[in-house]
Short mmCIF file of C-alpha atoms in Angstrom, two decimals:
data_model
loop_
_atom_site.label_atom_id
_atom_site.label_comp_id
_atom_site.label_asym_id
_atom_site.label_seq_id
_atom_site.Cartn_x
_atom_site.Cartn_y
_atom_site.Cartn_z
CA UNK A 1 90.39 90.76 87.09
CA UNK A 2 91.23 94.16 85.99
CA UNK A 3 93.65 95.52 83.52
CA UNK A 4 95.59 97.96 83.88
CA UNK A 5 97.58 99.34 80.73
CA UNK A 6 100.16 101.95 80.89
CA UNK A 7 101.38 104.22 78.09
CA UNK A 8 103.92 104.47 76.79
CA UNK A 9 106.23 101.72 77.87
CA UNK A 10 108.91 104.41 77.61
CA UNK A 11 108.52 107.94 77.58
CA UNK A 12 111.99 110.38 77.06
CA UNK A 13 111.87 113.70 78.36
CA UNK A 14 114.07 117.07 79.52
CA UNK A 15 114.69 118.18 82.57
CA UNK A 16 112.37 120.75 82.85
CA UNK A 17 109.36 119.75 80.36
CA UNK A 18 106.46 118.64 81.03
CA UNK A 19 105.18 114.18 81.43
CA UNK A 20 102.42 112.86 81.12
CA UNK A 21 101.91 109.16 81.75
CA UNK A 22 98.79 107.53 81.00
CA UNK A 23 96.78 104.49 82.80
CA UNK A 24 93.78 102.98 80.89
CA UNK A 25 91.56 100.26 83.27
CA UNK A 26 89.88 97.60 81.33
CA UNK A 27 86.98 98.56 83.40
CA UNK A 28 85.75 101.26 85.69
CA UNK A 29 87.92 101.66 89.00
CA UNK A 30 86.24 104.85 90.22
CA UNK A 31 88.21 106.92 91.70
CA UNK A 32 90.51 103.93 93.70
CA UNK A 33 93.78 104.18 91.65
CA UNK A 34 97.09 105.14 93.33
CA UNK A 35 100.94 105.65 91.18
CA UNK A 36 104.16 104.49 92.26
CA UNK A 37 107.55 105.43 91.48
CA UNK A 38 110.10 103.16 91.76
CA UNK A 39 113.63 103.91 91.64
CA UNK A 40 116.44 100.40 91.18
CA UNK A 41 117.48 99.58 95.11
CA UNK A 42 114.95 101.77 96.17
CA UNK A 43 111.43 100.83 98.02
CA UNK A 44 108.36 101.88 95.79
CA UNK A 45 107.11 105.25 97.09
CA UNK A 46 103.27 106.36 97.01
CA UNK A 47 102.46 109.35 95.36
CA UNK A 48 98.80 109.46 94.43
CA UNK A 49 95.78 107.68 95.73
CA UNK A 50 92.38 108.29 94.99
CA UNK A 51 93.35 109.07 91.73
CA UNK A 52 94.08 112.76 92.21
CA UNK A 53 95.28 113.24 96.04
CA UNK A 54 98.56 113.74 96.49
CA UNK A 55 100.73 111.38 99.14
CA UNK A 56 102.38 113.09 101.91
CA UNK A 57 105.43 114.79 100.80
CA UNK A 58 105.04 114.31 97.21
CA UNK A 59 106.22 117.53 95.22
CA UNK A 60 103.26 119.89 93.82
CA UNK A 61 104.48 119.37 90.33
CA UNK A 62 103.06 116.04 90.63
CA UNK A 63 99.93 115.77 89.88
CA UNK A 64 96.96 113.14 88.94
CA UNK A 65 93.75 112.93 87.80
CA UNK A 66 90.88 111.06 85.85
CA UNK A 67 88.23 108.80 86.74
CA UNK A 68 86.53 105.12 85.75
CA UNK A 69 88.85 104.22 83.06
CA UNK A 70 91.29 106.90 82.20
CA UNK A 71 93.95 108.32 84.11
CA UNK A 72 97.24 110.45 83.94
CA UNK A 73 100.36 111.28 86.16
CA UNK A 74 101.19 114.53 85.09
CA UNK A 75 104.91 116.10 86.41
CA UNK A 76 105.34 119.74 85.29
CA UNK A 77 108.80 120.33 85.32
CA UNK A 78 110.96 117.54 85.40
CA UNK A 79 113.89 117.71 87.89
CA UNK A 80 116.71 115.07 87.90
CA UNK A 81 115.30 113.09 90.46
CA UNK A 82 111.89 112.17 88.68
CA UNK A 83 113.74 109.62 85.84
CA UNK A 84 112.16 106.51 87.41
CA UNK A 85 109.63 103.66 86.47
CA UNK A 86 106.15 104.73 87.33
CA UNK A 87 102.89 102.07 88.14
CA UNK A 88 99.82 102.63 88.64
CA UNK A 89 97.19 100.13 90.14
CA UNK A 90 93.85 99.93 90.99
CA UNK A 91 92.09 99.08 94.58
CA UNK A 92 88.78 99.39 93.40
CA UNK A 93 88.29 95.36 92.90
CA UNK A 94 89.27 92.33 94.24
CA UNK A 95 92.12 91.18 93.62
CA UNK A 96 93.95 94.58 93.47
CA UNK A 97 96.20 94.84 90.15
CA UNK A 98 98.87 96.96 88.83
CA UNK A 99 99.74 98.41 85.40
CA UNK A 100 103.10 97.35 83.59
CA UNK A 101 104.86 100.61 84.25
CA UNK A 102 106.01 103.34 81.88
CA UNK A 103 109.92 103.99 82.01
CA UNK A 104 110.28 107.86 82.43
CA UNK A 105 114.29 108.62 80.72
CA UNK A 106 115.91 111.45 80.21
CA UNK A 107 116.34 112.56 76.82
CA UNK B 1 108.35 106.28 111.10
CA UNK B 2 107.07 102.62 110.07
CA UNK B 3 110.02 101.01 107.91
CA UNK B 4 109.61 97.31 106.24
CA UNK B 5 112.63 95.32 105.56
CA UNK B 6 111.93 91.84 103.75
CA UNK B 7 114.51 88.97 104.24
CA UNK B 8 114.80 85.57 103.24
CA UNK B 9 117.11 82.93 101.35
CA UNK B 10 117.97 84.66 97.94
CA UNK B 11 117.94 81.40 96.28
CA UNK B 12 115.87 78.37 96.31
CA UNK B 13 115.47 74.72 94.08
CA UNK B 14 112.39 74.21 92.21
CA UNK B 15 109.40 72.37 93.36
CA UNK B 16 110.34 73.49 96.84
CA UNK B 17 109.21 76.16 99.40
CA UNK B 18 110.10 79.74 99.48
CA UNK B 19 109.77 81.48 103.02
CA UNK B 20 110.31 85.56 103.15
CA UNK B 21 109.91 87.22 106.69
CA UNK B 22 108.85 91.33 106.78
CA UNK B 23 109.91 92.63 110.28
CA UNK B 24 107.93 95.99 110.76
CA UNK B 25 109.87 98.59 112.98
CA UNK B 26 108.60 101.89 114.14
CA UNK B 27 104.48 100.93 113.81
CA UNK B 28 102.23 99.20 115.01
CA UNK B 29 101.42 95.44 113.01
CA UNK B 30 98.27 94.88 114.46
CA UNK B 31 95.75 97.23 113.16
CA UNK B 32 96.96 97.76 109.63
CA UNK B 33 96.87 95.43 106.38
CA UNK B 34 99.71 94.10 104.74
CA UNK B 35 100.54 92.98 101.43
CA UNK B 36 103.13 91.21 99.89
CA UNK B 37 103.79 91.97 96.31
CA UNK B 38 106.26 90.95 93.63
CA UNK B 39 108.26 91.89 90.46
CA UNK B 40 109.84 89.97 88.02
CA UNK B 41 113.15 91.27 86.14
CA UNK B 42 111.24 93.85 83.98
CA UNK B 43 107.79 93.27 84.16
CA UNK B 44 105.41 95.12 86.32
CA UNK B 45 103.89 94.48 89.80
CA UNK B 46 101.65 91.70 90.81
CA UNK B 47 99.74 91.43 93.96
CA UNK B 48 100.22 88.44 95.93
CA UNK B 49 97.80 88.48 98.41
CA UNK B 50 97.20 90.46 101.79
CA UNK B 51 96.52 89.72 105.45
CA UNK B 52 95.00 91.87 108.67
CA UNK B 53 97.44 91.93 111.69
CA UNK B 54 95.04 90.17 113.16
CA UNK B 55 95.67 87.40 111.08
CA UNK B 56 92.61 87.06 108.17
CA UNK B 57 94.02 86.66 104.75
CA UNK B 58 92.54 87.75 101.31
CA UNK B 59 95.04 85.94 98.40
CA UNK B 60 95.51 86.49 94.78
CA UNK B 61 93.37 83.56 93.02
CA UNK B 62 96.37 83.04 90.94
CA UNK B 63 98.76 82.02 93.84
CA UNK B 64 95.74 80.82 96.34
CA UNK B 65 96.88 77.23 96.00
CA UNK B 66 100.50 77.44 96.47
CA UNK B 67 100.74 81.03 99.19
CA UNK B 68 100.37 81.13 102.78
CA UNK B 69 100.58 84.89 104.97
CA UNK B 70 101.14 84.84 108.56
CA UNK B 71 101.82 87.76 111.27
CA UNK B 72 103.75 87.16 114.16
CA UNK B 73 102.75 90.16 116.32
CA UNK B 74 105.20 89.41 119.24
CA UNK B 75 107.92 89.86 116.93
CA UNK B 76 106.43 92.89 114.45
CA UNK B 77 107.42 90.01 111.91
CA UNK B 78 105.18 88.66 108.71
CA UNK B 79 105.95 86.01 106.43
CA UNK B 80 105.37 84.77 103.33
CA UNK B 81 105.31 80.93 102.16
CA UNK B 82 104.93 80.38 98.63
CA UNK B 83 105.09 76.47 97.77
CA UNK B 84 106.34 74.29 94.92
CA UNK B 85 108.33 76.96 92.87
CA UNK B 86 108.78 77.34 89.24
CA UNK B 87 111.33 79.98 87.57
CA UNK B 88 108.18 81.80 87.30
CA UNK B 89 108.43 82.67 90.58
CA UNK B 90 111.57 84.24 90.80
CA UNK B 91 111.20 87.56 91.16
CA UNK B 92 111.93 90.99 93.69
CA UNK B 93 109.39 90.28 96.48
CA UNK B 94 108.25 93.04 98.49
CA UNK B 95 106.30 93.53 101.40
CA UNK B 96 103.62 96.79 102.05
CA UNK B 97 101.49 98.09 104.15
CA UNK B 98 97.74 99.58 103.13
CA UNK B 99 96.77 102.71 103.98
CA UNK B 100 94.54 103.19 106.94
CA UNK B 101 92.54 106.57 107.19
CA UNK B 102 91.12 107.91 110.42
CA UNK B 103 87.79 109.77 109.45
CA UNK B 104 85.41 110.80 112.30
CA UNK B 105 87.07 109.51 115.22
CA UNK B 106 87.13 105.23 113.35
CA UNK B 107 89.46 103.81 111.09
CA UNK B 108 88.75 102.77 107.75
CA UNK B 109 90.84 100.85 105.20
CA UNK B 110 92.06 101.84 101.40
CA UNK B 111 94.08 99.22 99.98
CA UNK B 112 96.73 101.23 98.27
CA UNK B 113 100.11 101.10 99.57
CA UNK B 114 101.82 103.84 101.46
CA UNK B 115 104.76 101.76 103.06
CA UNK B 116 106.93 99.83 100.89
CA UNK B 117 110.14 97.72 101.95
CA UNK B 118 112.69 97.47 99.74
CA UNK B 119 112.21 93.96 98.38
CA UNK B 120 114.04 90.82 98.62
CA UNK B 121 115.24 88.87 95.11
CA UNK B 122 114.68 85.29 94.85
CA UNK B 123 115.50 83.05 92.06
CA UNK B 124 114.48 79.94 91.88
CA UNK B 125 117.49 77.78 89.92
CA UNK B 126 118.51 73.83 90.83
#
């Protein structure tokens, strides 16, 4: 199966800078990888698919992109709201798998 | 809107069965896929398997053994079986549905997740 590593585990930011949150598949996924953001007591929202697309609702300052085996979740300015855990996973091969998230704090 | 809300006993003896239900409200069951997923205490996602609403399952090979999906379309209602625990298994089980895209006038099927519940713990403890 496919691996999925995230970078860095932890990553401690200001409101208002700039994160960028890395995925690295152990093998090519295309373009089929999605994030996640997932907030304690909270269901997991979508906010990327196809790598680069961004889910309904989701905030311009969130953006993705890469392809095959490298990938990033950029948000440009942080706001309050953002501090969360962040996945990513790929859907590009049986069985699907996720990353081991990178904590986003505030700093 | 489609919501998911998972429920089941919180906590259940090793070596014995754990049973989560999904009920689906505000969507149709039928036409979309659904997975159930699941999180241990700090560690990341894992995919547990998925299954149509028609009933065909796909399962992680990990769990393929032990896990058993089933959709109860009268009721908008899926369930999870997951057999002879370990306290490997306890974790924050959620279910989710995959995203289904309408592209010249058919559906087609992208297995990310675009509905989430908002998970149900179990621990498995004697």
């Amino acid at each position: 199966e496919i691996v999925l590593t995230q970078s860095p585990a932890t990553l401690s930011v200001s409101p208002g800078e700039r994160a960028a949150l890395s995925c690295r598949a152990s093998q090519s996924v295309s373009n089929n990888l999605a994030w996640y953001q997932q907030k304690p007591g909270q269901a997991p929202r979508l906010l990327i698919y196809g790598a680069s697309t961004r889910a309904t609702t989701i905030p311009a300052r969130f953006s993705g992109s890469g392809s095959g085996t490298e990938f990033t979740l950029t948000i440009s300015s942080l706001q309050s709201e953002d501090f969360a855990v962040y996945s990513c996973q790929q859907y590009d091969s049986w069985p699907s798998t996720f990353g081991q998230g990178t904590r986003l704090e505030i700093k | 809107q489609v919501q998911l809300q998972e429920s089941g006993p919180g906590l259940v003896k090793p070596s014995e069965t754990l049973s989560l239900t999904c009920t689906v409200s505000g969507g149709s069951i039928s036409t979309y896929y659904w997975s159930w997923i699941r999180q241990p205490a700090g560690k990341g996602l894992e995919w547990m398997g998925r299954l149509f609403g028609t009933g065909n399952t796909n399962y992680s090979p990990s769990l393929k053994s032990r896990v058993t999906m089933s959709v109860d379309t009268s009721k908008n209602l899926l369930s999870l079986k997951l057999t002879s625990v370990t306290a490997a298994d306890t974790a924050l089980y959620y279910c989710a549905r995959e995203a289904r895209i309408l592209e010249g006038g058919l559906y087609s099927y992208s297995h990310y997740m675009d509905v989430w519940g908002k998970g149900a713990a179990v621990t498995v403890s004697s």
